[in-house]
Amino acid sequence: MKLFRHGPQGQERPGIVDGEGNPRDLSGVVRDIDASVLGASGLDALRALDLAALPVLDAGIRYGVPVATVPNLVCIGLNYTDHAEETNAPIPSQPIIFNKHTGALCGANDPVILPAGSTKLDWEVELAFVVGTPCWDVPEDRALDYVAGFCVLNDLSEREFQLEREGQWTKGKSFPTFAPCGPWLVTRDEIADVQDLDLWLDLNGNRVQTGTTRRMIFTCAHIVSYVSRYMALQPGDIITTGTPPGVGLGAVPPVFMKAGDVMRLGITGLGEQEQRLVPYAPQMARRWEARGAA
């Protein structure tokens, strides 16, 4: 299944893609795409629906973050051998774990905000997975049983904030709109082999990233098992698994983005995203505050 959330930011409703590729509204069936849906029984109930009886949505809908109320956004760094090499970083012997603030999440095609003072904004197409059931210290051979599905995530990174302003990577990774996610959550049964997917990203129409999950240092199953040793994962947690080569930091000389640039990216079977960079303005923060207060 392909599950999604649609509508204005902060007012998203659940949806599902039918067998002909039509987006249909699920709000008469479930409250949202959240913990109540992501477990095995919830997903089985959705599979049993007569999708033809659900309302068809307009093709131009806005796709929001495909999971509601994400508890945690956990990231794995330097998980492709060729990406570690291009950034002159040693190949890790264990997964590198860091966090992005969940406030960085936005819809797949929402504008990305260029922070005030940003000089080194970079792109990173990544495969992400969504935890479906509570997960704590699980063995690798059963780890994917705890995954509801997979999605595309752009792990945007302001490299100066990340690397040159004392502190951990989170500072350069967590600005609002720095984690476009979706358009869909694609359930595990639709992906024959998650370790055999192609990833790509174009900047202003030019292909800059091309990769395959076959080049991951640590597989998705290993990541689930490893991360669950150190934290109890919850339904709705998103874990993103690293980026292939071709980021701006790895170019010679490095290339970073500016307002007006357009990113287009995708992963086999998981859909595509497109984002345009817009400059930050203080009224953006004021609108965000007002929406949260409401």
Tab-separated table of C-alpha atoms in Angstrom:
chain	number	residue	atom	x	y	z
A	1	MET	CA	0.000	0.000	0.000
A	2	LYS	CA	0.906	3.614	-0.489
A	3	LEU	CA	-0.372	5.748	2.384
A	4	PHE	CA	-0.174	9.529	2.548
A	5	ARG	CA	-1.532	12.643	4.231
A	6	HIS	CA	-2.993	15.475	2.205
A	7	GLY	CA	-4.262	19.007	2.617
A	8	PRO	CA	-3.031	22.331	4.008
A	9	GLN	CA	-0.138	22.307	6.470
A	10	GLY	CA	-1.436	21.519	9.950
A	11	GLN	CA	-4.770	20.248	8.593
A	12	GLU	CA	-3.686	17.082	6.784
A	13	ARG	CA	-6.035	14.134	6.357
A	14	PRO	CA	-5.184	10.471	5.650
A	15	GLY	CA	-5.190	8.995	2.161
A	16	ILE	CA	-4.327	5.870	0.184
A	17	VAL	CA	-3.333	5.201	-3.437
A	18	ASP	CA	-5.535	2.668	-5.256
A	19	GLY	CA	-4.393	0.034	-7.736
A	20	GLU	CA	-4.760	2.439	-10.673
A	21	GLY	CA	-2.629	5.102	-8.997
A	22	ASN	CA	-5.528	7.329	-7.936
A	23	PRO	CA	-5.206	9.123	-4.560
A	24	ARG	CA	-8.245	8.442	-2.368
A	25	ASP	CA	-9.360	9.945	0.922
A	26	LEU	CA	-9.240	7.766	4.062
A	27	SER	CA	-10.605	10.279	6.559
A	28	GLY	CA	-13.948	8.451	6.757
A	29	VAL	CA	-12.135	5.263	7.778
A	30	VAL	CA	-9.232	6.265	10.061
A	31	ARG	CA	-8.387	9.384	12.042
A	32	ASP	CA	-4.878	9.721	10.645
A	33	ILE	CA	-1.784	7.791	9.552
A	34	ASP	CA	-0.458	7.303	13.078
A	35	ALA	CA	0.317	4.618	15.660
A	36	SER	CA	-3.247	3.282	15.446
A	37	VAL	CA	-2.687	2.415	11.771
A	38	LEU	CA	1.011	1.523	11.540
A	39	GLY	CA	0.945	-1.843	13.342
A	40	ALA	CA	0.209	-5.139	11.581
A	41	SER	CA	-3.497	-5.196	12.489
A	42	GLY	CA	-4.027	-1.600	11.418
A	43	LEU	CA	-2.346	-2.152	8.064
A	44	ASP	CA	-4.269	-5.391	7.499
A	45	ALA	CA	-7.536	-3.535	8.095
A	46	LEU	CA	-6.603	-1.014	5.407
A	47	ARG	CA	-5.672	-3.797	2.968
A	48	ALA	CA	-9.159	-5.258	3.389
A	49	LEU	CA	-10.899	-2.028	2.299
A	50	ASP	CA	-12.804	-1.639	-0.943
A	51	LEU	CA	-10.751	1.281	-2.230
A	52	ALA	CA	-13.182	1.933	-5.080
A	53	ALA	CA	-15.724	3.078	-2.474
A	54	LEU	CA	-13.452	5.840	-1.168
A	55	PRO	CA	-13.576	9.420	-2.526
A	56	VAL	CA	-11.066	10.187	-5.284
A	57	LEU	CA	-8.869	13.227	-4.609
A	58	ASP	CA	-7.696	15.877	-7.031
A	59	ALA	CA	-4.376	15.089	-8.709
A	60	GLY	CA	-2.967	18.438	-7.536
A	61	ILE	CA	-3.286	17.787	-3.800
A	62	ARG	CA	-0.547	18.830	-1.398
A	63	TYR	CA	1.222	15.826	0.131
A	64	GLY	CA	2.155	16.396	3.767
A	65	VAL	CA	4.497	14.316	5.924
A	66	PRO	CA	3.064	10.798	5.438
A	67	VAL	CA	3.050	10.032	9.183
A	68	ALA	CA	1.288	12.125	11.826
A	69	THR	CA	2.852	13.170	15.133
A	70	VAL	CA	6.313	11.686	14.532
A	71	PRO	CA	7.863	11.028	17.983
A	72	ASN	CA	11.505	10.949	16.821
A	73	LEU	CA	13.511	11.581	13.664
A	74	VAL	CA	16.683	9.480	13.963
A	75	CYS	CA	19.438	9.624	11.332
A	76	ILE	CA	22.373	7.472	10.297
A	77	GLY	CA	25.435	9.289	9.000
A	78	LEU	CA	28.076	8.205	6.462
A	79	ASN	CA	26.310	4.955	5.604
A	80	TYR	CA	27.480	4.675	1.983
A	81	THR	CA	31.106	3.823	1.317
A	82	ASP	CA	31.355	6.165	-1.654
A	83	HIS	CA	29.797	9.080	0.265
A	84	ALA	CA	32.265	8.643	3.147
A	85	GLU	CA	35.100	8.627	0.635
A	86	GLU	CA	33.955	11.817	-1.147
A	87	THR	CA	33.827	13.733	2.148
A	88	ASN	CA	37.217	12.364	3.290
A	89	ALA	CA	35.623	10.667	6.290
A	90	PRO	CA	36.749	7.270	7.622
A	91	ILE	CA	34.449	4.305	6.909
A	92	PRO	CA	32.520	3.827	10.180
A	93	SER	CA	32.782	0.516	11.991
A	94	GLN	CA	29.414	1.079	13.689
A	95	PRO	CA	26.384	3.149	12.610
A	96	ILE	CA	26.752	6.873	13.359
A	97	ILE	CA	23.527	8.022	15.039
A	98	PHE	CA	22.282	11.598	15.309
A	99	ASN	CA	18.927	13.353	15.479
A	100	LYS	CA	17.101	15.916	13.427
A	101	HIS	CA	14.426	17.902	15.245
A	102	THR	CA	10.973	16.699	14.159
A	103	GLY	CA	10.145	20.348	13.443
A	104	ALA	CA	12.340	19.989	10.341
A	105	LEU	CA	9.756	17.700	8.719
A	106	CYS	CA	7.650	19.048	5.863
A	107	GLY	CA	5.756	17.798	2.835
A	108	ALA	CA	7.495	16.247	-0.151
A	109	ASN	CA	7.018	19.254	-2.434
A	110	ASP	CA	6.908	22.092	0.088
A	111	PRO	CA	9.326	25.004	-0.368
A	112	VAL	CA	12.606	24.674	1.528
A	113	ILE	CA	13.575	27.754	3.534
A	114	LEU	CA	17.121	29.066	3.197
A	115	PRO	CA	18.101	30.231	6.717
A	116	ALA	CA	19.271	33.784	7.298
A	117	GLY	CA	23.067	33.779	7.038
A	118	SER	CA	23.204	30.408	5.318
A	119	THR	CA	26.205	29.975	3.014
A	120	LYS	CA	26.584	26.192	2.767
A	121	LEU	CA	23.174	24.547	2.308
A	122	ASP	CA	23.511	21.010	0.952
A	123	TRP	CA	21.188	18.266	-0.326
A	124	GLU	CA	20.995	14.567	0.642
A	125	VAL	CA	18.531	12.100	-0.874
A	126	GLU	CA	17.911	9.274	1.609
A	127	LEU	CA	15.857	6.157	2.127
A	128	ALA	CA	13.883	6.384	5.381
A	129	PHE	CA	11.767	3.824	7.189
A	130	VAL	CA	8.913	4.206	9.653
A	131	VAL	CA	8.642	2.097	12.799
A	132	GLY	CA	5.285	0.309	12.999
A	133	THR	CA	5.362	-1.385	16.407
A	134	PRO	CA	7.296	-0.770	19.649
A	135	CYS	CA	10.867	-1.925	19.199
A	136	TRP	CA	13.520	-2.422	21.882
A	137	ASP	CA	16.670	-4.567	21.573
A	138	VAL	CA	15.485	-6.714	18.670
A	139	PRO	CA	17.601	-9.264	16.770
A	140	GLU	CA	18.627	-8.391	13.231
A	141	ASP	CA	16.869	-11.398	11.675
A	142	ARG	CA	13.498	-10.091	12.919
A	143	ALA	CA	14.209	-6.386	12.775
A	144	LEU	CA	12.233	-5.568	9.625
A	145	ASP	CA	9.105	-7.074	11.204
A	146	TYR	CA	8.960	-3.859	13.247
A	147	VAL	CA	9.001	-1.608	10.172
A	148	ALA	CA	5.699	-0.358	8.757
A	149	GLY	CA	7.170	0.909	5.497
A	150	PHE	CA	9.588	3.130	3.618
A	151	CYS	CA	9.673	6.662	2.203
A	152	VAL	CA	11.903	9.265	0.559
A	153	LEU	CA	13.520	11.904	2.771
A	154	ASN	CA	15.774	14.831	1.807
A	155	ASP	CA	18.200	15.297	4.715
A	156	LEU	CA	19.054	18.941	4.072
A	157	SER	CA	22.195	20.099	5.849
A	158	GLU	CA	23.642	23.556	6.434
A	159	ARG	CA	27.292	22.572	6.499
A	160	GLU	CA	28.613	25.696	8.225
A	161	PHE	CA	26.042	25.286	11.012
A	162	GLN	CA	26.828	21.553	11.157
A	163	LEU	CA	30.621	21.605	11.056
A	164	GLU	CA	31.914	25.076	11.885
A	165	ARG	CA	29.691	26.342	14.711
A	166	GLU	CA	30.759	24.295	17.708
A	167	GLY	CA	28.393	21.487	18.511
A	168	GLN	CA	26.912	18.319	17.092
A	169	TRP	CA	25.417	17.732	13.651
A	170	THR	CA	21.856	18.414	14.859
A	171	LYS	CA	22.404	22.190	14.679
A	172	GLY	CA	22.952	22.042	10.916
A	173	LYS	CA	20.177	19.551	10.252
A	174	SER	CA	17.106	20.791	12.123
A	175	PHE	CA	15.974	24.092	10.587
A	176	PRO	CA	12.266	24.067	9.627
A	177	THR	CA	11.762	22.414	6.181
A	178	PHE	CA	15.126	20.597	6.369
A	179	ALA	CA	13.418	17.163	6.159
A	180	PRO	CA	10.963	16.941	3.231
A	181	CYS	CA	9.350	13.514	3.592
A	182	GLY	CA	7.106	11.449	1.324
A	183	PRO	CA	5.047	11.705	-0.796
A	184	TRP	CA	3.985	8.294	0.439
A	185	LEU	CA	4.674	5.728	3.121
A	186	VAL	CA	5.065	2.539	1.073
A	187	THR	CA	4.399	-0.576	3.136
A	188	ARG	CA	7.041	-3.307	3.360
A	189	ASP	CA	5.083	-5.824	1.277
A	190	GLU	CA	5.420	-3.561	-1.802
A	191	ILE	CA	9.237	-3.527	-1.690
A	192	ALA	CA	10.803	-6.804	-2.867
A	193	ASP	CA	14.301	-5.965	-1.597
A	194	VAL	CA	14.966	-2.727	0.264
A	195	GLN	CA	18.695	-3.318	-0.250
A	196	ASP	CA	18.301	-3.064	-4.023
A	197	LEU	CA	16.785	0.384	-4.636
A	198	ASP	CA	18.144	3.229	-6.760
A	199	LEU	CA	18.337	6.795	-5.390
A	200	TRP	CA	18.873	10.015	-7.353
A	201	LEU	CA	18.759	13.787	-6.968
A	202	ASP	CA	18.811	16.570	-9.586
A	203	LEU	CA	19.759	20.161	-8.816
A	204	ASN	CA	18.353	22.681	-11.287
A	205	GLY	CA	17.850	19.893	-13.813
A	206	ASN	CA	21.365	18.417	-13.491
A	207	ARG	CA	21.888	14.965	-11.981
A	208	VAL	CA	24.175	15.322	-8.949
A	209	GLN	CA	23.416	12.195	-6.892
A	210	THR	CA	23.092	8.642	-8.152
A	211	GLY	CA	23.262	5.719	-5.778
A	212	THR	CA	21.928	2.335	-4.773
A	213	THR	CA	21.059	0.898	-1.383
A	214	ARG	CA	23.325	-2.018	-2.315
A	215	ARG	CA	26.208	0.278	-1.332
A	216	MET	CA	24.962	0.787	2.229
A	217	ILE	CA	27.554	-0.090	4.856
A	218	PHE	CA	24.824	-1.069	7.326
A	219	THR	CA	21.554	-2.555	6.048
A	220	CYS	CA	18.112	-1.403	7.184
A	221	ALA	CA	17.731	-4.561	9.280
A	222	HIS	CA	21.072	-3.945	10.961
A	223	ILE	CA	20.140	-0.307	11.640
A	224	VAL	CA	16.841	-1.262	13.300
A	225	SER	CA	18.560	-3.819	15.504
A	226	TYR	CA	21.512	-1.567	16.337
A	227	VAL	CA	19.517	1.575	17.125
A	228	SER	CA	17.043	-0.398	19.241
A	229	ARG	CA	19.888	-1.403	21.579
A	230	TYR	CA	20.325	2.226	22.591
A	231	MET	CA	16.752	3.544	22.509
A	232	ALA	CA	13.253	2.099	22.619
A	233	LEU	CA	11.708	2.926	19.252
A	234	GLN	CA	8.063	3.932	19.004
A	235	PRO	CA	5.410	3.610	16.292
A	236	GLY	CA	5.758	6.576	13.960
A	237	ASP	CA	9.492	7.074	14.554
A	238	ILE	CA	11.266	7.833	11.288
A	239	ILE	CA	14.809	6.587	10.772
A	240	THR	CA	16.702	7.830	7.746
A	241	THR	CA	19.576	5.724	6.537
A	242	GLY	CA	22.279	7.909	4.969
A	243	THR	CA	22.958	9.404	1.555
A	244	PRO	CA	24.872	8.175	-1.509
A	245	PRO	CA	27.677	10.220	-3.119
A	246	GLY	CA	27.148	13.476	-4.963
A	247	VAL	CA	26.486	15.983	-2.172
A	248	GLY	CA	27.677	19.563	-2.555
A	249	LEU	CA	30.229	19.210	0.239
A	250	GLY	CA	31.980	16.469	-1.732
A	251	ALA	CA	32.309	18.426	-4.978
A	252	VAL	CA	35.637	19.999	-6.025
A	253	PRO	CA	35.248	22.843	-5.323
A	254	PRO	CA	32.226	22.434	-2.987
A	255	VAL	CA	28.848	23.556	-4.349
A	256	PHE	CA	26.086	24.916	-2.122
A	257	MET	CA	22.566	26.142	-2.801
A	258	LYS	CA	20.970	29.573	-3.079
A	259	ALA	CA	17.413	30.919	-3.159
A	260	GLY	CA	15.615	29.893	-6.335
A	261	ASP	CA	17.425	26.574	-6.727
A	262	VAL	CA	15.215	23.522	-7.352
A	263	MET	CA	15.841	19.983	-6.125
A	264	ARG	CA	14.100	16.955	-7.623
A	265	LEU	CA	14.748	13.533	-6.103
A	266	GLY	CA	13.371	10.034	-5.829
A	267	ILE	CA	13.847	6.367	-4.959
A	268	THR	CA	12.695	3.285	-6.862
A	269	GLY	CA	9.091	2.480	-5.920
A	270	LEU	CA	8.846	5.223	-3.277
A	271	GLY	CA	7.942	8.232	-5.423
A	272	GLU	CA	9.524	11.590	-6.146
A	273	GLN	CA	9.873	14.996	-4.486
A	274	GLU	CA	10.524	18.513	-5.753
A	275	GLN	CA	11.469	21.545	-3.637
A	276	ARG	CA	12.328	25.143	-4.484
A	277	LEU	CA	14.516	27.172	-2.117
A	278	VAL	CA	12.998	30.367	-0.749
A	279	PRO	CA	14.748	32.924	1.500
A	280	TYR	CA	13.835	33.094	5.168
A	281	ALA	CA	11.703	36.030	6.287
A	282	PRO	CA	10.692	36.771	9.910
A	283	GLN	CA	6.969	36.529	9.062
A	284	MET	CA	7.498	32.814	8.390
A	285	ALA	CA	8.302	32.277	12.060
A	286	ARG	CA	5.354	34.412	13.134
A	287	ARG	CA	2.949	32.364	10.972
A	288	TRP	CA	4.418	29.162	12.407
A	289	GLU	CA	3.909	30.440	15.961
A	290	ALA	CA	0.318	31.416	15.215
A	291	ARG	CA	-0.483	28.018	13.757
A	292	GLY	CA	0.986	26.275	16.794
A	293	ALA	CA	-0.943	28.499	19.203
A	294	ALA	CA	-4.179	27.692	17.416
